Short mmCIF file of C-alpha atoms and ligand atoms in Angstrom, two decimals:
data_model
loop_
_atom_site.label_atom_id
_atom_site.label_comp_id
_atom_site.label_asym_id
_atom_site.label_seq_id
_atom_site.Cartn_x
_atom_site.Cartn_y
_atom_site.Cartn_z
CA MET A 555 -18.88 -0.30 -1.96
CA MET A 556 -16.10 0.26 -4.55
CA LYS A 557 -15.40 3.55 -6.25
CA ILE A 558 -12.91 3.59 -9.10
CA LEU A 559 -11.40 7.34 -9.65
CA TYR A 560 -9.80 8.23 -12.95
CA ALA A 561 -6.43 10.05 -12.99
CA LYS A 562 -4.82 11.07 -16.19
CA ASP A 563 -1.36 10.33 -14.90
CA PHE A 564 0.88 9.19 -12.07
CA GLN A 565 1.01 12.55 -10.54
CA THR A 566 -2.65 13.20 -10.56
CA MET A 567 -3.25 9.69 -9.23
CA SER A 568 -0.72 10.65 -6.49
CA ARG A 569 -2.42 13.85 -5.65
CA LYS A 570 -5.99 12.22 -5.50
CA ALA A 571 -4.65 9.53 -3.37
CA ALA A 572 -3.00 11.89 -0.99
CA ASN A 573 -6.02 14.00 -0.85
CA ILE A 574 -7.99 10.93 0.54
CA ILE A 575 -5.16 10.31 3.19
CA SER A 576 -5.37 13.98 4.06
CA ALA A 577 -9.13 14.16 4.59
CA GLN A 578 -8.36 11.06 7.08
CA VAL A 579 -5.83 12.71 8.98
CA ILE A 580 -7.83 16.08 9.20
CA LEU A 581 -11.02 14.14 10.18
CA LYS A 582 -9.07 12.07 12.76
CA PRO A 583 -5.70 13.32 13.65
CA ASN A 584 -4.70 9.91 15.37
CA SER A 585 -5.70 7.71 12.75
CA VAL A 586 -4.12 4.43 12.19
CA LEU A 587 -2.93 4.48 8.71
CA GLY A 588 -1.63 1.41 6.82
CA PHE A 589 1.01 1.91 4.46
CA ALA A 590 2.72 0.28 1.70
CA THR A 591 6.02 0.48 -0.04
CA GLY A 592 7.19 0.05 -3.73
CA SER A 593 7.05 2.59 -6.69
CA SER A 594 3.11 3.27 -6.55
CA PRO A 595 3.15 5.20 -3.43
CA LEU A 596 6.17 7.32 -3.82
CA GLY A 597 4.18 10.26 -5.50
CA VAL A 598 1.62 10.13 -2.60
CA TYR A 599 4.17 10.30 0.21
CA GLU A 600 5.94 13.39 -1.81
CA GLN A 601 2.52 15.03 -1.89
CA LEU A 602 1.93 14.54 1.66
CA ILE A 603 5.52 15.91 2.50
CA GLU A 604 4.53 19.00 0.49
CA TRP A 605 1.23 19.61 2.28
CA TYR A 606 2.84 19.11 5.72
CA ARG A 607 5.52 21.49 4.84
CA LYS A 608 2.85 24.04 3.70
CA GLY A 609 1.56 23.52 7.21
CA ASP A 610 -1.69 21.85 5.82
CA LEU A 611 -0.97 18.42 7.69
CA ASP A 612 -0.15 17.46 11.16
CA PHE A 613 1.02 13.65 11.52
CA SER A 614 2.06 14.34 15.39
CA ALA A 615 -0.76 11.90 16.46
CA VAL A 616 -0.83 9.74 13.51
CA ARG A 617 0.00 5.97 14.10
CA THR A 618 1.03 3.83 11.18
CA VAL A 619 1.35 0.17 10.33
CA ASN A 620 3.17 -1.16 7.23
CA LEU A 621 2.07 -4.16 5.03
CA ASP A 622 5.24 -6.17 5.07
CA GLU A 623 8.94 -6.36 5.61
CA TYR A 624 11.67 -8.59 4.38
CA TYR A 625 12.52 -11.50 6.42
CA GLY A 626 16.14 -11.20 7.78
CA LEU A 627 16.54 -7.38 6.85
CA ASP A 628 17.38 -5.00 9.46
CA LYS A 629 15.78 -1.42 9.28
CA SER A 630 19.46 -0.22 8.61
CA SER A 631 19.74 -2.12 5.47
CA PRO A 632 18.67 0.18 2.64
CA GLN A 633 16.50 -2.61 0.93
CA SER A 634 14.65 -2.98 3.97
CA TYR A 635 10.86 -1.43 4.07
CA ALA A 636 11.47 0.22 7.34
CA TYR A 637 14.49 2.05 5.66
CA PHE A 638 12.21 2.78 2.83
CA MET A 639 9.47 4.47 4.83
CA TYR A 640 12.05 6.54 6.76
CA GLN A 641 13.79 7.80 3.53
CA ASN A 642 10.79 8.42 1.53
CA PHE A 643 8.37 9.54 3.92
CA PHE A 644 8.69 9.58 7.81
CA LYS A 645 11.97 11.59 8.05
CA ASP A 646 10.15 14.66 6.33
CA ILE A 647 7.21 14.86 8.30
CA ASN A 648 6.49 15.31 12.09
CA ILE A 649 5.45 11.66 12.84
CA ASP A 650 6.67 10.16 16.19
CA PRO A 651 8.91 7.32 15.15
CA ASN A 652 7.68 5.44 18.14
CA ASN A 653 4.31 5.53 16.42
CA THR A 654 5.35 3.67 13.32
CA TYR A 655 5.20 0.06 13.09
CA LEU A 656 6.38 -2.76 10.75
CA PRO A 657 7.00 -6.26 11.11
CA ASP A 658 10.54 -6.78 12.34
CA GLY A 659 12.66 -8.68 9.73
CA THR A 660 15.49 -9.46 12.25
CA ASN A 661 13.23 -11.65 14.20
CA LEU A 662 13.74 -14.80 12.76
CA ASP A 663 10.98 -16.51 14.87
CA ALA A 664 8.24 -16.15 12.56
CA GLU A 665 5.58 -17.46 14.87
CA ALA A 666 6.52 -15.10 17.58
CA GLU A 667 6.91 -12.08 15.11
CA CYS A 668 3.48 -12.70 13.25
CA CYS A 669 1.87 -12.97 16.57
CA ARG A 670 3.46 -9.50 18.06
CA TYR A 671 2.53 -7.78 14.79
CA ASN A 672 -1.24 -8.87 15.07
CA GLN A 673 -1.06 -7.74 18.62
CA ILE A 674 0.18 -4.33 17.76
CA ILE A 675 -2.42 -3.94 15.10
CA GLY A 676 -5.30 -4.94 17.55
CA ASP A 677 -3.86 -2.79 20.32
CA LEU A 678 -3.91 0.33 18.24
CA GLY A 679 -7.79 -0.60 17.55
CA GLY A 680 -7.50 -1.65 13.86
CA ILE A 681 -6.54 0.32 10.67
CA ASP A 682 -8.51 3.27 9.67
CA LEU A 683 -7.05 3.43 6.31
CA GLN A 684 -4.92 0.96 4.63
CA LEU A 685 -3.14 2.13 1.34
CA LEU A 686 -2.25 -0.67 -1.32
CA GLY A 687 -0.46 -1.27 -4.42
CA ILE A 688 -1.26 -4.29 -6.58
CA GLY A 689 1.40 -6.73 -7.85
CA HIS A 690 1.55 -7.91 -11.41
CA ASN A 691 0.24 -11.25 -10.11
CA GLY A 692 -2.70 -9.60 -8.16
CA HIS A 693 -0.80 -9.82 -4.69
CA ILE A 694 -1.62 -7.16 -1.96
CA GLY A 695 0.93 -6.87 0.71
CA PHE A 696 2.97 -10.18 -0.15
CA ASN A 697 -0.21 -12.17 -0.09
CA GLU A 698 0.63 -14.29 -3.31
CA PRO A 699 -1.83 -16.15 -5.53
CA GLY A 700 -3.32 -19.04 -3.62
CA GLU A 701 -3.17 -17.30 -0.26
CA ALA A 702 -6.09 -18.13 2.11
CA PHE A 703 -8.25 -14.94 2.56
CA GLU A 704 -8.60 -15.79 6.48
CA ARG A 705 -4.79 -15.48 7.07
CA GLU A 706 -3.50 -12.83 9.44
CA THR A 707 0.13 -11.79 9.62
CA HIS A 708 2.44 -14.70 8.48
CA CYS A 709 5.94 -15.44 6.94
CA VAL A 710 5.63 -16.12 3.30
CA ALA A 711 7.87 -17.59 0.30
CA LEU A 712 7.86 -14.93 -2.32
CA ALA A 713 6.72 -15.95 -5.78
CA GLU A 714 9.43 -15.96 -8.58
CA LYS A 715 7.44 -12.90 -10.34
CA THR A 716 7.61 -11.00 -6.97
CA ILE A 717 11.39 -11.64 -6.83
CA GLU A 718 11.81 -10.59 -10.49
CA ALA A 719 9.84 -7.36 -10.00
CA ASN A 720 11.89 -6.34 -6.81
CA LYS A 721 15.26 -7.07 -7.87
CA ARG A 722 15.52 -3.56 -9.17
CA PHE A 723 15.97 -2.28 -5.73
CA PHE A 724 18.87 -4.83 -5.16
CA ASP A 725 22.22 -5.22 -6.89
CA SER A 726 21.53 -8.59 -8.09
CA VAL A 727 18.58 -11.03 -8.05
CA ASP A 728 20.44 -13.29 -5.61
CA GLU A 729 20.22 -10.70 -2.97
CA VAL A 730 16.52 -10.36 -3.03
CA PRO A 731 15.19 -12.19 0.09
CA ARG A 732 13.18 -15.33 -0.52
CA LYS A 733 10.95 -14.56 2.44
CA ALA A 734 8.86 -11.90 3.89
CA TYR A 735 6.52 -11.02 6.69
CA THR A 736 3.20 -9.83 5.70
CA MET A 737 0.05 -8.67 6.92
CA GLY A 738 -2.67 -11.32 5.88
CA ILE A 739 -5.74 -10.70 3.64
CA LYS A 740 -7.73 -10.82 6.97
CA ASN A 741 -5.71 -7.82 8.48
CA ILE A 742 -6.17 -5.90 5.41
CA MET A 743 -10.06 -6.59 5.14
CA ASN A 744 -10.35 -5.43 8.69
CA ALA A 745 -9.12 -2.06 7.76
CA ARG A 746 -12.11 0.30 7.88
CA LYS A 747 -11.07 1.93 4.39
CA ILE A 748 -9.05 0.68 1.63
CA LEU A 749 -7.24 2.86 -0.92
CA LEU A 750 -5.90 1.10 -3.79
CA ILE A 751 -3.45 2.65 -6.24
CA ALA A 752 -2.18 1.56 -9.55
CA SER A 753 -0.13 3.23 -12.30
CA GLY A 754 1.24 2.39 -15.66
CA GLU A 755 -0.03 -0.11 -18.59
CA GLY A 756 1.81 -3.04 -17.01
CA LYS A 757 -1.06 -3.28 -14.33
CA ALA A 758 -3.85 -2.86 -16.74
CA GLU A 759 -4.78 -6.34 -17.01
CA ILE A 760 -4.37 -7.39 -13.49
CA LEU A 761 -6.43 -4.41 -12.22
CA CYS A 762 -9.12 -5.31 -14.52
CA ARG A 763 -8.97 -9.09 -13.22
CA ALA A 764 -8.94 -8.15 -9.72
CA LEU A 765 -11.90 -5.52 -9.83
CA THR A 766 -14.28 -7.03 -12.47
CA GLY A 767 -13.28 -10.76 -12.62
CA PRO A 768 -14.40 -13.60 -10.14
CA ILE A 769 -13.17 -13.35 -6.46
CA ALA A 770 -10.76 -15.95 -5.95
CA PRO A 771 -7.45 -16.64 -4.06
CA SER A 772 -5.80 -16.78 -7.49
CA VAL A 773 -6.04 -13.02 -7.86
CA PRO A 774 -5.72 -11.98 -4.15
CA ALA A 775 -6.82 -8.42 -4.72
CA SER A 776 -10.11 -9.52 -6.14
CA VAL A 777 -11.11 -10.18 -2.39
CA LEU A 778 -11.50 -6.36 -2.27
CA GLN A 779 -14.60 -6.33 -4.22
CA LEU A 780 -15.98 -8.06 -0.79
CA HIS A 781 -14.95 -4.86 1.30
CA ASN A 782 -17.57 -2.36 1.97
CA ASP A 783 -15.39 0.74 1.59
CA VAL A 784 -12.69 0.65 -1.01
CA THR A 785 -11.56 3.61 -3.35
CA VAL A 786 -9.19 2.74 -6.27
CA VAL A 787 -7.21 5.49 -7.79
CA ALA A 788 -5.60 4.59 -11.15
CA ASP A 789 -4.10 6.45 -13.94
CA ALA A 790 -5.16 6.14 -17.46
CA PRO A 791 -3.02 3.34 -18.55
CA ALA A 792 -3.67 1.12 -15.47
CA LEU A 793 -7.22 1.72 -16.28
CA SER A 794 -7.27 0.80 -20.00
CA GLY A 795 -8.43 -2.73 -19.50
CA ILE A 796 -11.21 -1.56 -17.33
CA LEU A 797 -12.07 1.12 -19.53
CA GLU A 798 -12.27 -0.92 -22.55
CA GLN A 799 -14.48 -3.42 -20.87
CA SER A 800 -16.65 -1.85 -18.19
CA ALA A 801 -16.12 2.13 -18.60
CA HIS A 802 -19.27 2.67 -16.55
CA LEU A 803 -17.48 1.21 -13.46
CA VAL A 804 -14.85 4.41 -13.76
CA ASP A 805 -15.76 7.71 -12.17
CA LYS A 806 -14.14 10.47 -14.26
CA LEU A 807 -16.17 13.14 -12.83
CA TYR A 808 -13.72 14.66 -10.53
CA ASP A 809 -10.68 14.56 -12.94
CA TRP A 810 -10.27 18.09 -12.80
CA ASP A 811 -7.19 17.84 -14.97
CA MET A 812 -9.15 16.63 -17.89
CA GLU A 813 -10.04 20.13 -18.25
CA HIS A 814 -7.14 22.14 -17.35
C1 F6R B 1541 4.60 -3.24 -1.00
C2 F6R B 1541 3.51 -4.38 -1.07
C3 F6R B 1541 3.42 -4.70 -2.60
C4 F6R B 1541 3.34 -3.55 -3.55
C5 F6R B 1541 3.29 -4.18 -4.91
C6 F6R B 1541 3.10 -3.29 -6.14
O1 F6R B 1541 4.53 -3.02 0.51
O2 F6R B 1541 2.84 -4.61 -0.17
O3 F6R B 1541 2.08 -5.45 -2.63
O4 F6R B 1541 2.17 -2.61 -3.27
O5 F6R B 1541 3.99 -5.29 -5.20
O6 F6R B 1541 4.52 -2.65 -6.11
P1 F6R B 1541 4.77 -1.40 -7.07
O7 F6R B 1541 4.11 -0.11 -6.56
O8 F6R B 1541 6.30 -1.27 -7.02
O9 F6R B 1541 4.37 -1.71 -8.40
#
């Protein structure tokens, strides 16, 4: 089942998504949470930090696995996803660093690293709740268009569009790594719950194609239509395409900010 929740803006989207993650942690304190990097989840992490500081959340038993990591980057590199998670989230909550997992970008033996990462996810008992962003080309994690749905963790060559989109985090486009480790679509689909967030007009068209169009590897996120527990939280600009075409799919009921 897929639920699409409307949020009027980025902040409301972030708060709603953070609420869903909070509920998961409260109901199951040792949850395995799958996390993402990028711009979309930044507000979610900020909100969770705030609730942690207020004493409403306890991450001491939580385990985390991240979707992806650049090939070749060490966790001390400011552009690595390990560094991103530490700076934007983990350093400000009471999570045990030993319980936070990402693919190891410094392991250049791709086969060994992918095998190790799948093993970690398996040993943790699978992912309870996976947070996802969506790329402009429909990628989830770094599963670019054309990727087979049945793949587990693997090493990918990044699409030109993705390199372009991510160069903002680097000094120049030449510094963006050309390869990355990513969980495969199969790892993502095995998560018990999926939470997809999207913000901004730039995501409107791809979000509409992914959620209402045909299910095909050319739009990796379209596979989510086959998952039985997906919640999408998106802001008004990101939902504009769906609202135009299939407004009945969007649940605006609980957008408390519409009235206040
Ligand atoms: C990040 C990831 C990517 C991003 C996607 C959207 O770990 O796996 O799939 O979620 O590229 O990125 P933003 O949120 O920066 O638009």
